[in-house]
Structure formats: C-alpha cells, structure tokens
Coordinates of N, CA and C in Angstrom, one line a residue:
X1 N 40.9 27.0 -7.3 CA 39.7 27.2 -6.6 C 40.1 27.4 -5.1
X2 N 39.6 28.5 -4.5 CA 40.0 28.7 -3.1 C 39.4 27.7 -2.1
X3 N 40.2 27.5 -1.1 CA 39.8 26.5 0.0 C 38.7 27.1 0.8
X4 N 37.7 26.3 1.1 CA 36.6 26.7 2.0 C 37.1 27.2 3.3
X5 N 36.6 28.2 3.9 CA 37.0 28.7 5.2 C 36.7 27.5 6.3
X6 N 37.8 27.2 7.0 CA 37.8 26.1 8.0 C 38.3 24.8 7.5
X7 N 38.5 24.7 6.1 CA 39.0 23.5 5.5 C 40.5 23.5 5.3
X8 N 41.2 24.5 5.8 CA 42.6 24.7 5.6 C 43.4 23.5 6.3
X9 N 44.5 23.2 5.7 CA 45.4 22.2 6.4 C 46.0 22.9 7.7
X10 N 46.4 22.0 8.6 CA 46.9 22.5 9.9 C 48.3 21.8 10.2
X11 N 49.2 22.6 10.6 CA 50.5 22.0 11.0 C 51.0 22.7 12.3
X12 N 51.7 22.0 13.1 CA 52.3 22.5 14.3 C 53.6 21.9 14.6
X13 N 54.6 22.8 14.8 CA 56.0 22.3 15.1 C 56.1 22.1 16.6
X14 N 56.1 20.9 17.1 CA 56.3 20.6 18.5 C 57.5 19.8 18.8
X15 N 57.4 18.8 19.5 CA 58.6 18.0 19.9 C 59.0 16.9 19.0
X16 N 59.8 15.9 19.5 CA 60.3 14.9 18.7 C 59.3 13.8 18.3
X17 N 58.2 13.8 18.9 CA 57.1 12.9 18.5 C 56.1 13.5 17.6
X18 N 55.8 12.9 16.5 CA 54.9 13.5 15.5 C 53.7 12.7 15.2
X19 N 52.6 13.3 14.8 CA 51.4 12.5 14.4 C 50.9 13.1 13.2
X20 N 50.6 12.2 12.2 CA 49.9 12.6 11.0 C 48.5 12.3 11.0
X21 N 47.6 13.2 10.8 CA 46.1 13.0 10.9 C 45.6 13.1 9.5
X22 N 44.7 12.1 9.1 CA 44.2 12.0 7.8 C 42.7 12.1 7.8
X23 N 42.1 13.1 7.1 CA 40.6 13.3 7.1 C 40.0 12.3 6.2
X24 N 38.6 12.4 6.2 CA 37.9 11.4 5.4 C 37.4 11.8 4.0
X25 N 36.8 10.9 3.3 CA 36.3 11.0 2.0 C 35.2 12.1 1.9
X26 N 35.4 13.1 1.0 CA 34.6 14.3 0.8 C 34.7 15.3 2.0
X27 N 35.4 15.0 3.0 CA 35.5 15.9 4.2 C 36.7 16.8 4.0
X28 N 37.2 17.3 5.2 CA 38.3 18.2 5.2 C 39.0 18.2 6.5
X29 N 40.1 18.9 6.7 CA 40.8 19.0 8.0 C 39.9 19.5 9.1
X30 N 38.8 20.2 8.8 CA 38.0 20.7 9.8 C 37.5 19.6 10.8
X31 N 37.2 18.4 10.2 CA 36.7 17.4 11.1 C 37.7 16.8 12.1
X32 N 38.9 17.1 11.9 CA 40.0 16.6 12.8 C 40.7 17.8 13.5
X33 N 40.4 19.0 13.2 CA 41.1 20.1 13.7 C 41.1 20.1 15.3
X34 N 40.0 19.9 16.0 CA 40.1 19.8 17.4 C 41.1 18.8 17.9
X35 N 41.1 17.6 17.3 CA 42.1 16.5 17.6 C 43.5 17.0 17.4
X36 N 43.8 17.6 16.3 CA 45.1 18.1 16.0 C 45.5 19.2 17.0
X37 N 44.7 20.1 17.3 CA 45.0 21.2 18.3 C 45.2 20.6 19.7
X38 N 44.5 19.6 20.0 CA 44.7 18.9 21.3 C 46.1 18.3 21.5
X39 N 46.5 17.6 20.4 CA 47.8 17.0 20.5 C 48.9 18.0 20.4
X40 N 48.7 19.1 19.6 CA 49.7 20.2 19.5 C 49.9 20.8 20.9
X41 N 48.8 21.0 21.6 CA 48.8 21.6 23.0 C 49.6 20.8 24.0
X42 N 49.7 19.5 23.7 CA 50.5 18.6 24.5 C 51.9 18.3 24.0
X43 N 52.4 19.2 23.1 CA 53.8 19.1 22.7 C 54.1 18.3 21.5
X44 N 53.1 17.7 20.8 CA 53.4 16.9 19.7 C 53.6 17.8 18.4
X45 N 54.4 17.3 17.5 CA 54.4 17.9 16.2 C 53.3 17.3 15.4
X46 N 52.5 18.1 14.8 CA 51.2 17.6 14.1 C 51.2 18.1 12.7
X47 N 50.7 17.1 11.8 CA 50.5 17.4 10.4 C 49.1 17.0 10.1
X48 N 48.2 17.9 9.6 CA 46.9 17.6 9.2 C 46.7 18.1 7.8
X49 N 47.0 17.4 6.7 CA 46.9 17.9 5.4 C 45.5 17.9 4.8
X50 N 45.3 18.8 3.8 CA 44.1 18.8 3.0 C 44.3 17.9 1.8
X51 N 43.5 16.8 1.6 CA 43.7 15.9 0.5 C 43.3 16.6 -0.8
X52 N 44.0 16.2 -1.9 CA 43.7 16.8 -3.2 C 42.2 16.6 -3.5
X53 N 41.6 17.6 -4.1 CA 40.2 17.6 -4.5 C 39.2 17.8 -3.4
X54 N 39.7 18.0 -2.2 CA 38.8 18.2 -1.0 C 38.9 19.6 -0.6
X55 N 37.8 20.0 0.2 CA 37.9 21.4 0.8 C 37.6 22.5 -0.1
X56 N 37.2 22.2 -1.4 CA 36.9 23.3 -2.3 C 35.4 23.1 -2.8
X57 N 35.3 22.3 -3.9 CA 34.0 22.0 -4.4 C 34.1 20.6 -5.0
X58 N 32.9 19.9 -5.1 CA 33.0 18.5 -5.5 C 33.5 18.3 -6.9
X59 N 33.3 19.3 -7.8 CA 33.8 19.2 -9.1 C 35.3 19.0 -9.2
X60 N 36.0 19.6 -8.2 CA 37.5 19.4 -8.1 C 37.8 17.9 -7.7
X61 N 37.0 17.4 -6.8 CA 37.3 16.0 -6.4 C 37.0 15.0 -7.5
X62 N 36.1 15.3 -8.4 CA 35.8 14.5 -9.6 C 37.1 14.2 -10.4
X63 N 38.1 15.1 -10.3 CA 39.3 14.9 -11.1 C 40.4 14.2 -10.4
X64 N 40.2 13.8 -9.2 CA 41.2 13.1 -8.4 C 40.9 11.6 -8.2
X65 N 41.9 10.9 -7.8 CA 41.8 9.5 -7.5 C 42.5 9.1 -6.2
X66 N 42.3 7.9 -5.7 CA 42.9 7.5 -4.5 C 44.5 7.6 -4.5
X67 N 45.1 7.5 -5.7 CA 46.5 7.7 -5.7 C 46.9 9.1 -5.4
X68 N 46.1 10.1 -5.7 CA 46.4 11.5 -5.4 C 46.2 11.7 -3.8
X69 N 45.2 11.1 -3.2 CA 45.0 11.2 -1.8 C 46.1 10.6 -1.0
X70 N 46.5 9.4 -1.4 CA 47.5 8.6 -0.7 C 48.9 9.3 -0.9
X71 N 49.1 9.8 -2.1 CA 50.4 10.5 -2.3 C 50.6 11.7 -1.4
X72 N 49.5 12.4 -1.1 CA 49.6 13.5 -0.2 C 50.0 13.1 1.2
X73 N 49.3 12.1 1.8 CA 49.7 11.7 3.1 C 51.0 11.0 3.2
X74 N 51.4 10.3 2.1 CA 52.7 9.7 2.1 C 53.8 10.7 2.1
X75 N 53.6 11.8 1.4 CA 54.6 12.9 1.4 C 54.7 13.6 2.8
X76 N 53.5 13.8 3.4 CA 53.5 14.4 4.7 C 54.2 13.4 5.8
X77 N 54.0 12.2 5.6 CA 54.7 11.2 6.5 C 56.2 11.3 6.4
X78 N 56.7 11.4 5.2 CA 58.1 11.4 4.9 C 58.7 12.7 5.5
X79 N 58.0 13.8 5.4 CA 58.4 15.1 6.0 C 58.5 15.0 7.5
X80 N 57.4 14.4 8.1 CA 57.4 14.2 9.6 C 58.6 13.4 10.0
X81 N 58.8 12.3 9.3 CA 59.9 11.4 9.7 C 61.3 12.0 9.7
X82 N 61.4 13.0 8.8 CA 62.7 13.8 8.8 C 62.8 14.7 10.0
X83 N 61.7 15.1 10.5 CA 61.6 16.1 11.6 C 61.6 15.4 13.0
X84 N 61.0 14.2 13.1 CA 60.7 13.6 14.4 C 61.3 12.2 14.5
X85 N 61.6 11.9 15.8 CA 62.2 10.6 16.0 C 61.2 9.4 16.1
X86 N 59.9 9.7 16.4 CA 58.8 8.8 16.4 C 57.6 9.4 15.7
X87 N 57.0 8.7 14.8 CA 55.9 9.2 14.0 C 54.7 8.2 14.1
X88 N 53.5 8.8 14.4 CA 52.3 8.0 14.5 C 51.4 8.5 13.4
X89 N 50.5 7.6 12.9 CA 49.5 7.9 11.9 C 48.1 7.7 12.5
X90 N 47.2 8.6 12.0 CA 45.8 8.5 12.6 C 44.9 9.0 11.5
X91 N 43.6 8.6 11.6 CA 42.7 9.0 10.6 C 41.2 8.6 10.9
X92 N 40.3 9.3 10.3 CA 38.9 9.1 10.4 C 38.3 8.5 9.1
X93 N 37.6 7.4 9.2 CA 36.9 6.9 8.0 C 37.9 6.5 6.9
X94 N 37.8 7.1 5.7 CA 38.8 6.8 4.7 C 40.2 7.3 5.2
X95 N 40.2 8.3 6.0 CA 41.5 8.7 6.6 C 42.1 7.6 7.4
X96 N 41.3 6.8 8.1 CA 41.8 5.7 8.8 C 42.4 4.6 7.9
X97 N 41.7 4.4 6.7 CA 42.2 3.5 5.7 C 43.6 4.0 5.2
X98 N 43.7 5.3 4.9 CA 45.0 5.9 4.4 C 46.1 5.6 5.5
X99 N 45.7 5.9 6.8 CA 46.7 5.7 7.8 C 47.2 4.2 7.9
X100 N 46.2 3.3 7.7 CA 46.6 1.9 7.8 C 47.5 1.5 6.6
X101 N 47.3 2.1 5.4 CA 48.2 1.8 4.3 C 49.6 2.4 4.5
X102 N 49.6 3.5 5.2 CA 50.9 4.1 5.5 C 51.7 3.1 6.5
X103 N 50.9 2.6 7.4 CA 51.6 1.7 8.4 C 52.0 0.4 7.7
X104 N 51.2 -0.1 6.7 CA 51.5 -1.3 6.0 C 52.8 -1.1 5.1
X105 N 52.9 0.0 4.5 CA 54.0 0.2 3.5 C 55.2 0.8 4.1
X106 N 55.1 1.5 5.3 CA 56.3 2.2 5.8 C 57.0 1.4 7.0
X107 N 56.4 0.4 7.5 CA 57.0 -0.4 8.5 C 57.5 0.3 9.7
X108 N 58.8 0.3 10.0 CA 59.3 0.8 11.3 C 59.2 2.4 11.3
X109 N 59.1 3.0 10.1 CA 58.9 4.4 10.1 C 57.7 4.9 10.9
X110 N 56.7 4.0 11.0 CA 55.4 4.3 11.7 C 55.5 3.6 13.0
X111 N 55.3 4.3 14.1 CA 55.4 3.7 15.5 C 54.1 3.2 15.9
X112 N 53.0 3.6 15.4 CA 51.7 3.1 15.8 C 50.6 3.8 15.0
X113 N 49.4 3.2 15.0 CA 48.3 3.8 14.2 C 47.0 3.9 15.1
X114 N 46.3 5.0 14.9 CA 45.0 5.3 15.6 C 44.0 5.5 14.5
X115 N 42.9 4.7 14.5 CA 41.9 4.8 13.5 C 40.5 4.9 14.1
X116 N 39.7 5.8 13.6 CA 38.4 6.1 14.1 C 37.4 5.7 13.0
X117 N 36.5 4.8 13.2 CA 35.5 4.3 12.2 C 36.2 4.1 10.9
X118 N 37.2 3.3 10.8 CA 37.9 3.1 9.5 C 37.1 2.4 8.5
X119 N 37.2 2.9 7.3 CA 36.4 2.3 6.1 C 37.2 1.1 5.6
X120 N 36.5 0.1 5.2 CA 37.2 -1.1 4.7 C 36.6 -1.5 3.3
X121 N 35.3 -1.0 3.0 CA 34.7 -1.3 1.7 C 33.6 -0.2 1.5
X122 N 33.3 -0.1 0.2 CA 32.1 0.7 -0.2 C 30.9 -0.2 -0.2
X123 N 29.9 0.2 0.6 CA 28.8 -0.8 0.9 C 27.6 -0.5 0.0
X124 N 26.7 -1.5 -0.1 CA 25.5 -1.4 -0.8 C 25.6 -1.9 -2.2
X125 N 24.5 -2.2 -2.8 CA 24.5 -2.7 -4.2 C 25.1 -1.7 -5.2
X126 N 24.9 -0.4 -4.8 CA 25.5 0.6 -5.7 C 27.0 0.5 -5.9
X127 N 27.7 -0.1 -5.0 CA 29.1 -0.3 -5.1 C 29.4 -1.1 -6.3
X128 N 28.6 -2.1 -6.6 CA 28.9 -3.0 -7.7 C 28.6 -2.3 -9.1
X129 N 27.7 -1.3 -9.0 CA 27.3 -0.6 -10.2 C 28.3 0.6 -10.6
X130 N 29.2 0.9 -9.6 CA 30.0 2.1 -9.8 C 30.8 2.1 -11.1
X131 N 31.5 1.0 -11.5 CA 32.3 1.0 -12.7 C 31.5 1.5 -13.9
X132 N 30.2 1.2 -14.0 CA 29.4 1.6 -15.1 C 28.7 2.9 -14.8
X133 N 28.1 3.0 -13.6 CA 27.3 4.2 -13.2 C 28.1 5.5 -13.3
X134 N 29.3 5.4 -13.0 CA 30.1 6.7 -12.9 C 30.2 7.3 -14.3
X135 N 30.0 6.5 -15.4 CA 30.0 7.1 -16.7 C 28.6 7.7 -17.1
X136 N 27.6 7.4 -16.3 CA 26.3 7.8 -16.6 C 25.7 8.9 -15.7
X137 N 26.2 8.8 -14.4 CA 25.7 9.8 -13.4 C 26.9 10.4 -12.8
X138 N 27.0 11.7 -12.6 CA 28.1 12.3 -12.0 C 28.3 12.2 -10.5
X139 N 27.1 12.4 -9.8 CA 27.2 12.4 -8.4 C 26.0 11.7 -7.7
X140 N 26.2 11.4 -6.4 CA 25.1 11.0 -5.6 C 25.1 11.8 -4.3
X141 N 24.1 11.6 -3.5 CA 24.0 12.5 -2.3 C 25.2 12.4 -1.3
X142 N 25.4 13.4 -0.6 CA 26.6 13.5 0.3 C 26.5 12.6 1.5
X143 N 27.6 12.4 2.2 CA 27.6 11.6 3.4 C 28.1 12.4 4.6
X144 N 28.3 13.7 4.5 CA 28.9 14.5 5.6 C 27.9 14.7 6.7
X145 N 28.5 15.0 7.9 CA 27.8 15.4 9.1 C 26.9 14.4 9.7
X146 N 27.4 13.1 9.7 CA 26.7 12.1 10.5 C 27.2 12.2 12.0
X147 N 26.5 13.1 12.7 CA 26.9 13.5 14.0 C 25.7 13.6 15.0
X148 N 25.9 13.0 16.2 CA 24.8 13.0 17.1 C 24.7 14.3 17.9
X149 N 25.8 15.0 18.1 CA 25.9 16.2 18.9 C 25.1 17.3 18.3
X150 N 24.2 17.9 19.1 CA 23.4 19.0 18.7 C 24.3 20.2 18.3
X151 N 24.0 20.8 17.2 CA 24.7 22.0 16.7 C 26.1 21.7 16.1
X152 N 26.6 20.5 16.1 CA 27.9 20.2 15.5 C 27.7 19.9 14.0
X153 N 28.6 20.3 13.2 CA 28.5 20.1 11.7 C 29.9 19.8 11.1
X154 N 29.9 18.9 10.1 CA 31.1 18.6 9.4 C 31.2 19.4 8.1
X155 N 32.3 20.0 7.8 CA 32.5 20.7 6.6 C 32.9 19.7 5.5
X156 N 31.9 19.3 4.7 CA 32.1 18.4 3.6 C 31.2 18.6 2.5
X157 N 31.4 17.9 1.4 CA 30.6 18.1 0.2 C 29.2 17.5 0.4
X158 N 28.2 18.2 -0.2 CA 26.9 17.7 -0.2 C 26.6 16.7 -1.3
X159 N 27.6 16.5 -2.2 CA 27.5 15.6 -3.3 C 28.7 14.7 -3.3
X160 N 28.6 13.4 -3.7 CA 29.7 12.5 -3.8 C 30.0 12.3 -5.3
X161 N 31.1 12.7 -5.9 CA 31.4 12.4 -7.3 C 31.6 10.9 -7.5
X162 N 30.9 10.3 -8.4 CA 31.0 8.8 -8.6 C 32.3 8.3 -9.1
X163 N 33.0 9.1 -9.9 CA 34.4 8.7 -10.3 C 35.3 8.6 -9.0
X164 N 35.1 9.5 -8.1 CA 35.9 9.4 -6.9 C 35.5 8.2 -6.0
X165 N 34.2 8.0 -5.9 CA 33.7 6.9 -5.2 C 34.2 5.5 -5.7
X166 N 34.2 5.5 -7.1 CA 34.8 4.2 -7.7 C 36.2 4.1 -7.3
X167 N 37.0 5.2 -7.4 CA 38.4 5.1 -7.0 C 38.6 4.7 -5.5
X168 N 37.7 5.2 -4.7 CA 37.7 4.8 -3.3 C 37.5 3.3 -3.1
X169 N 36.6 2.7 -3.9 CA 36.3 1.3 -3.8 C 37.5 0.5 -4.3
X170 N 38.2 1.0 -5.3 CA 39.4 0.3 -5.8 C 40.5 0.3 -4.7
X171 N 40.6 1.5 -4.1 CA 41.6 1.6 -3.0 C 41.4 0.7 -1.8
X172 N 40.1 0.7 -1.4 CA 39.8 -0.1 -0.2 C 40.0 -1.6 -0.5
X173 N 39.7 -2.1 -1.7 CA 39.9 -3.5 -2.1 C 41.4 -3.8 -2.0
X174 N 42.2 -2.8 -2.5 CA 43.7 -3.0 -2.5 C 44.2 -3.0 -1.1
X175 N 43.7 -2.1 -0.3 CA 44.2 -2.0 1.1 C 43.9 -3.3 1.9
X176 N 42.7 -3.9 1.6 CA 42.3 -5.1 2.4 C 43.4 -6.2 2.2
X177 N 44.0 -6.3 1.0 CA 45.0 -7.2 0.8 C 46.3 -6.9 1.5
X178 N 46.5 -5.6 1.8 CA 47.7 -5.2 2.4 C 47.7 -5.1 4.0
X179 N 46.5 -5.3 4.5 CA 46.3 -5.2 6.0 C 47.2 -6.1 6.8
X180 N 47.4 -7.4 6.3 CA 48.3 -8.2 7.1 C 49.7 -7.7 7.3
X181 N 50.1 -6.7 6.4 CA 51.4 -6.1 6.6 C 51.5 -5.0 7.7
X182 N 50.3 -4.7 8.3 CA 50.3 -3.8 9.5 C 50.6 -4.6 10.7
X183 N 51.8 -4.3 11.3 CA 52.3 -5.0 12.5 C 52.4 -4.0 13.7
X184 N 52.2 -2.7 13.5 CA 52.4 -1.8 14.5 C 51.3 -1.8 15.6
X185 N 51.5 -1.3 16.8 CA 50.5 -1.2 17.8 C 49.3 -0.4 17.1
X186 N 48.1 -0.8 17.4 CA 46.9 -0.3 16.8 C 45.8 0.1 17.8
X187 N 45.3 1.3 17.8 CA 44.2 1.7 18.6 C 43.1 2.0 17.6
X188 N 42.0 1.2 17.8 CA 40.8 1.4 16.9 C 39.6 1.8 17.7
X189 N 39.0 3.0 17.4 CA 37.9 3.5 18.1 C 36.7 3.5 17.1
X190 N 35.6 2.9 17.5 CA 34.4 2.9 16.6 C 33.2 3.3 17.3
X191 N 32.3 3.9 16.6 CA 31.0 4.4 17.1 C 30.0 3.2 17.2
X192 N 29.3 3.1 18.3 CA 28.2 2.1 18.4 C 27.2 2.3 17.3
X193 N 26.9 3.5 17.0 CA 25.9 3.8 15.9 C 26.6 4.7 14.9
X194 N 26.8 4.1 13.7 CA 27.5 4.8 12.6 C 26.6 4.6 11.3
X195 N 26.1 5.6 10.7 CA 25.3 5.5 9.6 C 26.0 5.6 8.3
X196 N 27.3 5.6 8.3 CA 28.1 5.7 7.1 C 29.0 4.4 6.9
X197 N 29.7 4.1 8.0 CA 30.6 2.9 8.0 C 30.1 1.9 9.0
X198 N 29.7 0.7 8.6 CA 29.2 -0.2 9.6 C 30.3 -0.8 10.5
X199 N 29.9 -1.4 11.6 CA 30.9 -2.0 12.5 C 31.6 -3.2 11.8
X200 N 31.1 -3.8 10.8 CA 31.7 -4.9 10.1 C 33.1 -4.4 9.5
X201 N 33.2 -3.1 9.2 CA 34.5 -2.7 8.6 C 35.6 -2.7 9.7
X202 N 35.2 -2.2 10.9 CA 36.2 -2.3 12.0 C 36.6 -3.7 12.3
X203 N 35.6 -4.6 12.3 CA 35.8 -6.0 12.6 C 36.7 -6.6 11.6
X204 N 36.5 -6.3 10.3 CA 37.4 -6.8 9.2 C 38.8 -6.3 9.4
X205 N 39.0 -5.0 9.7 CA 40.3 -4.5 9.9 C 41.0 -5.3 11.1
X206 N 40.3 -5.5 12.2 CA 40.9 -6.1 13.3 C 41.3 -7.6 13.0
X207 N 40.5 -8.2 12.1 CA 40.8 -9.6 11.8 C 41.9 -9.8 10.7
X208 N 42.2 -8.7 10.0 CA 43.2 -8.8 9.0 C 44.6 -8.3 9.3
X209 N 44.7 -7.4 10.3 CA 46.0 -6.8 10.6 C 46.8 -7.9 11.4
X210 N 48.2 -7.8 11.3 CA 49.0 -8.7 12.1 C 49.5 -8.1 13.4
X211 N 49.0 -6.9 13.8 CA 49.4 -6.3 15.0 C 49.1 -7.2 16.2
X212 N 50.0 -7.2 17.2 CA 49.7 -8.0 18.4 C 49.3 -7.1 19.6
X213 N 49.6 -5.8 19.5 CA 49.2 -4.8 20.5 C 48.0 -4.0 19.9
X214 N 46.8 -4.5 20.2 CA 45.6 -4.0 19.6 C 44.6 -3.6 20.7
X215 N 44.1 -2.4 20.6 CA 43.1 -1.9 21.6 C 41.9 -1.4 20.8
X216 N 40.7 -1.9 21.2 CA 39.4 -1.5 20.5 C 38.6 -0.7 21.6
X217 N 38.1 0.4 21.2 CA 37.3 1.2 22.1 C 36.0 1.5 21.4
X218 N 34.8 1.2 22.0 CA 33.5 1.5 21.5 C 33.0 2.9 22.0
X219 N 32.7 3.7 21.1 CA 32.2 5.1 21.4 C 30.7 5.0 21.4
X220 N 30.1 5.1 22.6 CA 28.7 4.9 22.8 C 27.8 6.0 22.4
X221 N 28.3 7.2 22.3 CA 27.5 8.4 22.2 C 27.7 9.2 20.9
X222 N 28.4 8.6 19.9 CA 28.7 9.3 18.7 C 28.3 8.5 17.5
X223 N 28.1 9.3 16.4 CA 27.9 8.7 15.1 C 29.2 8.7 14.3
X224 N 29.1 8.7 13.0 CA 30.3 8.5 12.2 C 31.5 9.5 12.5
X225 N 31.1 10.8 12.4 CA 32.2 11.8 12.6 C 32.4 12.0 14.1
X226 N 32.9 11.0 14.7 CA 33.1 11.0 16.2 C 34.0 12.0 16.7
X227 N 34.9 12.5 15.8 CA 35.9 13.5 16.2 C 35.3 14.8 16.5
X228 N 34.1 15.0 16.0 CA 33.3 16.3 16.3 C 32.1 16.0 17.2
X229 N 32.0 14.8 17.7 CA 30.8 14.4 18.4 C 31.0 14.3 19.9
X230 N 30.0 13.6 20.6 CA 30.0 13.6 22.0 C 31.2 12.9 22.6
X231 N 31.8 12.0 21.9 CA 33.0 11.2 22.4 C 34.3 11.8 22.0
X232 N 34.3 13.0 21.4 CA 35.6 13.6 20.9 C 36.7 13.6 21.9
X233 N 36.4 14.1 23.1 CA 37.4 14.2 24.2 C 38.0 12.9 24.5
X234 N 37.1 11.8 24.5 CA 37.7 10.5 24.8 C 38.6 10.0 23.7
X235 N 38.3 10.3 22.4 CA 39.2 10.0 21.3 C 40.6 10.7 21.5
X236 N 40.5 12.0 21.9 CA 41.8 12.7 22.0 C 42.6 12.2 23.2
X237 N 41.9 11.9 24.3 CA 42.6 11.4 25.5 C 43.2 10.0 25.3
X238 N 42.4 9.1 24.7 CA 42.8 7.7 24.4 C 44.0 7.7 23.5
X239 N 43.9 8.5 22.4 CA 45.0 8.5 21.5 C 46.3 9.1 22.0
X240 N 46.2 10.1 22.9 CA 47.3 10.7 23.5 C 48.0 9.7 24.5
X241 N 47.1 9.0 25.2 CA 47.6 8.0 26.1 C 48.3 6.9 25.4
X242 N 47.8 6.5 24.2 CA 48.4 5.4 23.4 C 49.8 5.9 22.9
X243 N 49.8 7.1 22.4 CA 51.1 7.7 21.9 C 52.1 7.8 23.1
X244 N 51.6 8.3 24.2 CA 52.5 8.4 25.4 C 53.1 7.1 25.9
X245 N 52.3 6.0 25.8 CA 52.7 4.7 26.2 C 53.8 4.2 25.3
X246 N 53.7 4.5 24.0 CA 54.7 4.0 23.1 C 55.9 4.9 22.9
X247 N 55.7 6.2 23.2 CA 56.8 7.1 23.0 C 56.8 8.0 24.2
X248 N 57.4 7.5 25.3 CA 57.5 8.3 26.6 C 58.1 9.7 26.4
X249 N 58.9 9.8 25.3 CA 59.5 11.1 25.1 C 58.6 12.2 24.7
X250 N 57.3 11.9 24.7 CA 56.3 13.0 24.5 C 56.5 14.1 25.5
X251 N 57.0 13.7 26.7 CA 57.4 14.7 27.7 C 56.5 14.7 28.9
X252 N 56.9 15.4 29.9 CA 56.2 15.4 31.2 C 54.8 16.0 31.0
X253 N 54.7 17.0 30.2 CA 53.3 17.6 30.0 C 52.3 16.6 29.4
X254 N 52.8 15.9 28.4 CA 51.9 14.9 27.7 C 51.6 13.7 28.6
X255 N 52.7 13.2 29.2 CA 52.5 12.0 30.0 C 51.7 12.3 31.3
X256 N 51.8 13.5 31.8 CA 51.1 13.8 33.0 C 49.6 14.0 32.7
X257 N 49.3 14.4 31.5 CA 47.9 14.7 31.1 C 47.2 13.3 30.9
X258 N 47.9 12.3 30.6 CA 47.2 11.0 30.3 C 47.5 10.0 31.4
X259 N 48.2 10.3 32.5 CA 48.5 9.4 33.5 C 47.4 9.2 34.5

C-alpha cells in the first residue's frame, strides 16, 4: 500500500549528535516533520521513521502490534548509535512512550529523552472492554488533529483499529513497569489543554522515572498535537537547548541558536 503524501519517513545526515523522533498512534512523521527539519537545520543527525501500519490506511494498522512499532524505533536507534557519538530520543504521545522505553532498555546508549504529551495508559471504560470488543467491532472514531491552531491539521487515520488499540494498552501497561529504569535527563512538555492524553499521564511518567535531571514545561496555547500547534517553536527551541546542554558538540551553530 503506498504511503500517503506527507507521511514519508525523514532522515538527515548531520553531525556527531543524533536525535530519533517517534510519531504517535495512528499518526505519521508529518506531525513531527517541522521538529525534525528544525534540528536538522542546526546540524543534528535526525531520524524520523514511519511506524509499521501507519501512514497508509487503517486496515494496514489492524495487522500490526506494539512489538512492530517498537522494533522499528529500536532498529533506528541502533543505526543512529553506529553513526553518532551521542543519541537522544524524542516523541509525541505514543511516540513519547516509545522513546521512554528506548531510554529504559538502552541505558547509556541514550543520552537524554524529550517527550511531548506522553501517553501512559488508554483511558476510559472502553479500555477495559478492548480485549473482548476488538473481536466484535473493528474500529472506533479517530483521534487525529487535536490542534488549537487555525488551519493546522495532522495527517492521521480517521478510524482507530481496536486490535491496535488493545495492543497499545498492553504496551503502555508494560512500559509503566519499566519507567523506573529511565535514568537519563528528561525534558517533558505537556499541553495545558489536551483532549487525547490527560495531564495525569505526564504526572505518572514524572513520578515513575528515576531521572534526577528533569524539566517540565507547560504549553499554554496548544492541544495534543503540540508539535503542529501554537507552541511548536517553543518545543523545538527547548529541545534544542536541552540537547545542546547535554551535548555541547552540537557545534557553534546549534549552541548559538539556543544560548
């Protein structure tokens, strides 16, 4: 199945510092493309993969599980680590959860993590019905484009496959048990108003990780897909400053831009 225009993966060969960006559930690299291009313009090596089952049609996602999504970002991290001396992981929503699991499992290979509105659980009573409901109903309504900015849109599915939603629930429950293994510096940015992932998820992440270098930033003007919203520039600048502080080898251009 051909990839939707705009949903293609993005890669940029830059300097010795790399960043892996992970997109969200039912979304695509389009939601993080401006972030990726911003960091590439400041000399970083950037990888923004397309997760299996995403960026085509929801029927393709129905055939994938969290193990497929995680395997893709795990592979990309290993490739970045071969190319770069320092590697950071970042992500939006489920992508933030994937980034946190990479940090938990890869230890010193990951220099730091940046997460935007990270998911920690599937919410609502429907979550408890998923193990059964997924055999009776194929999809529910989509969650894409929770954006405050006028005219901005996220390229994502208008339906959520319940098999995939069940797999996401399993993944998030597993990750919650692994969060204490996250020890790296952490930058967490969350929207004050998010109609997809509540603030409780970010609070749970912050309470569970073992990181001692932790920064929380509240985005006052954005909804869930903050990387395409009013606070997008702040996300890009805060994350570049975070990376520049931990990896001064980003270079003069990068450090000057955030100084």
